[in-house]
Amino acid sequence: TNEGGTVRIPSKVQKLLELARPHKNGGEEYVASLAVMSLLAVFKDILPSYRLRMPTDLERAGKISKETKQLWDYERALLTF
């Protein structure tokens, strides 16, 4: 996370997420569809072996390490885009 509390997503994934939104890429629908297909390929590779999910209230209430919090923030960012 940065000073503002927002989650930093690795730059290549962040760039693809931005390109996937036509209102952020200059209205290029073709570029947006290519970005979505690229993101799907990335997620297809990671999802079968790694389950992305939001932490439960009980998990959030407990004490967690800084690394775990960063991982949860990253996963939350991926799930909310």
PDB file of C-alpha atoms in Angstrom, residues 17-62:
ATOM      1  CA  LEU A  17      -6.576  -3.119 -15.892  1.00  0.00           C
ATOM      2  CA  GLU A  18      -6.364   0.480 -17.094  1.00  0.00           C
ATOM      3  CA  LEU A  19      -6.237  -0.566 -20.753  1.00  0.00           C
ATOM      4  CA  ALA A  20      -9.294  -2.786 -20.217  1.00  0.00           C
ATOM      5  CA  ARG A  21     -11.387   0.291 -19.455  1.00  0.00           C
ATOM      6  CA  PRO A  22     -12.196   2.229 -22.634  1.00  0.00           C
ATOM      7  CA  HIS A  23     -12.834   5.440 -20.687  1.00  0.00           C
ATOM      8  CA  LYS A  24      -9.259   5.252 -19.369  1.00  0.00           C
ATOM      9  CA  ASN A  25      -7.528   4.205 -22.599  1.00  0.00           C
ATOM     10  CA  GLY A  26      -8.850   6.921 -24.889  1.00  0.00           C
ATOM     11  CA  GLY A  27     -11.970   5.086 -26.007  1.00  0.00           C
ATOM     12  CA  GLU A  28     -10.148   2.250 -27.764  1.00  0.00           C
ATOM     13  CA  GLU A  29     -12.583  -0.682 -27.620  1.00  0.00           C
ATOM     14  CA  TYR A  30     -10.224  -3.026 -29.485  1.00  0.00           C
ATOM     15  CA  VAL A  31      -7.385  -2.296 -27.056  1.00  0.00           C
ATOM     16  CA  ALA A  32      -9.799  -2.860 -24.160  1.00  0.00           C
ATOM     17  CA  SER A  33     -10.816  -6.269 -25.498  1.00  0.00           C
ATOM     18  CA  LEU A  34      -7.158  -7.279 -25.964  1.00  0.00           C
ATOM     19  CA  ALA A  35      -6.390  -6.180 -22.403  1.00  0.00           C
ATOM     20  CA  VAL A  36      -9.328  -8.198 -21.052  1.00  0.00           C
ATOM     21  CA  MET A  37      -8.139 -11.282 -22.953  1.00  0.00           C
ATOM     22  CA  SER A  38      -4.635 -10.799 -21.539  1.00  0.00           C
ATOM     23  CA  LEU A  39      -6.010 -10.464 -18.019  1.00  0.00           C
ATOM     24  CA  LEU A  40      -8.089 -13.602 -18.506  1.00  0.00           C
ATOM     25  CA  ALA A  41      -4.946 -15.498 -19.532  1.00  0.00           C
ATOM     26  CA  VAL A  42      -3.148 -14.299 -16.394  1.00  0.00           C
ATOM     27  CA  PHE A  43      -6.056 -15.159 -14.105  1.00  0.00           C
ATOM     28  CA  LYS A  44      -6.575 -18.523 -15.825  1.00  0.00           C
ATOM     29  CA  ASP A  45      -2.984 -19.391 -14.987  1.00  0.00           C
ATOM     30  CA  ILE A  46      -3.153 -18.384 -11.325  1.00  0.00           C
ATOM     31  CA  LEU A  47      -6.717 -19.215 -10.336  1.00  0.00           C
ATOM     32  CA  PRO A  48      -6.687 -23.010 -10.570  1.00  0.00           C
ATOM     33  CA  SER A  49      -3.841 -23.249  -8.076  1.00  0.00           C
ATOM     34  CA  TYR A  50      -4.644 -20.264  -5.884  1.00  0.00           C
ATOM     35  CA  ARG A  51      -8.023 -19.389  -4.456  1.00  0.00           C
ATOM     36  CA  LEU A  52      -8.672 -15.645  -4.290  1.00  0.00           C
ATOM     37  CA  ARG A  53     -11.202 -14.701  -1.639  1.00  0.00           C
ATOM     38  CA  MET A  54     -12.075 -11.952   0.764  1.00  0.00           C
ATOM     39  CA  PRO A  55     -11.035 -12.606   4.391  1.00  0.00           C
ATOM     40  CA  THR A  56     -13.869 -13.403   6.771  1.00  0.00           C
ATOM     41  CA  ASP A  57     -14.867 -11.054   9.602  1.00  0.00           C
ATOM     42  CA  LEU A  58     -13.325 -13.495  12.069  1.00  0.00           C
ATOM     43  CA  GLU A  59     -10.036 -13.516  10.150  1.00  0.00           C
ATOM     44  CA  ARG A  60      -9.974  -9.706   9.943  1.00  0.00           C
ATOM     45  CA  ALA A  61     -10.646  -9.433  13.689  1.00  0.00           C
ATOM     46  CA  GLY A  62      -7.570 -11.488  14.557  1.00  0.00           C
TER      47      GLY A  62
END
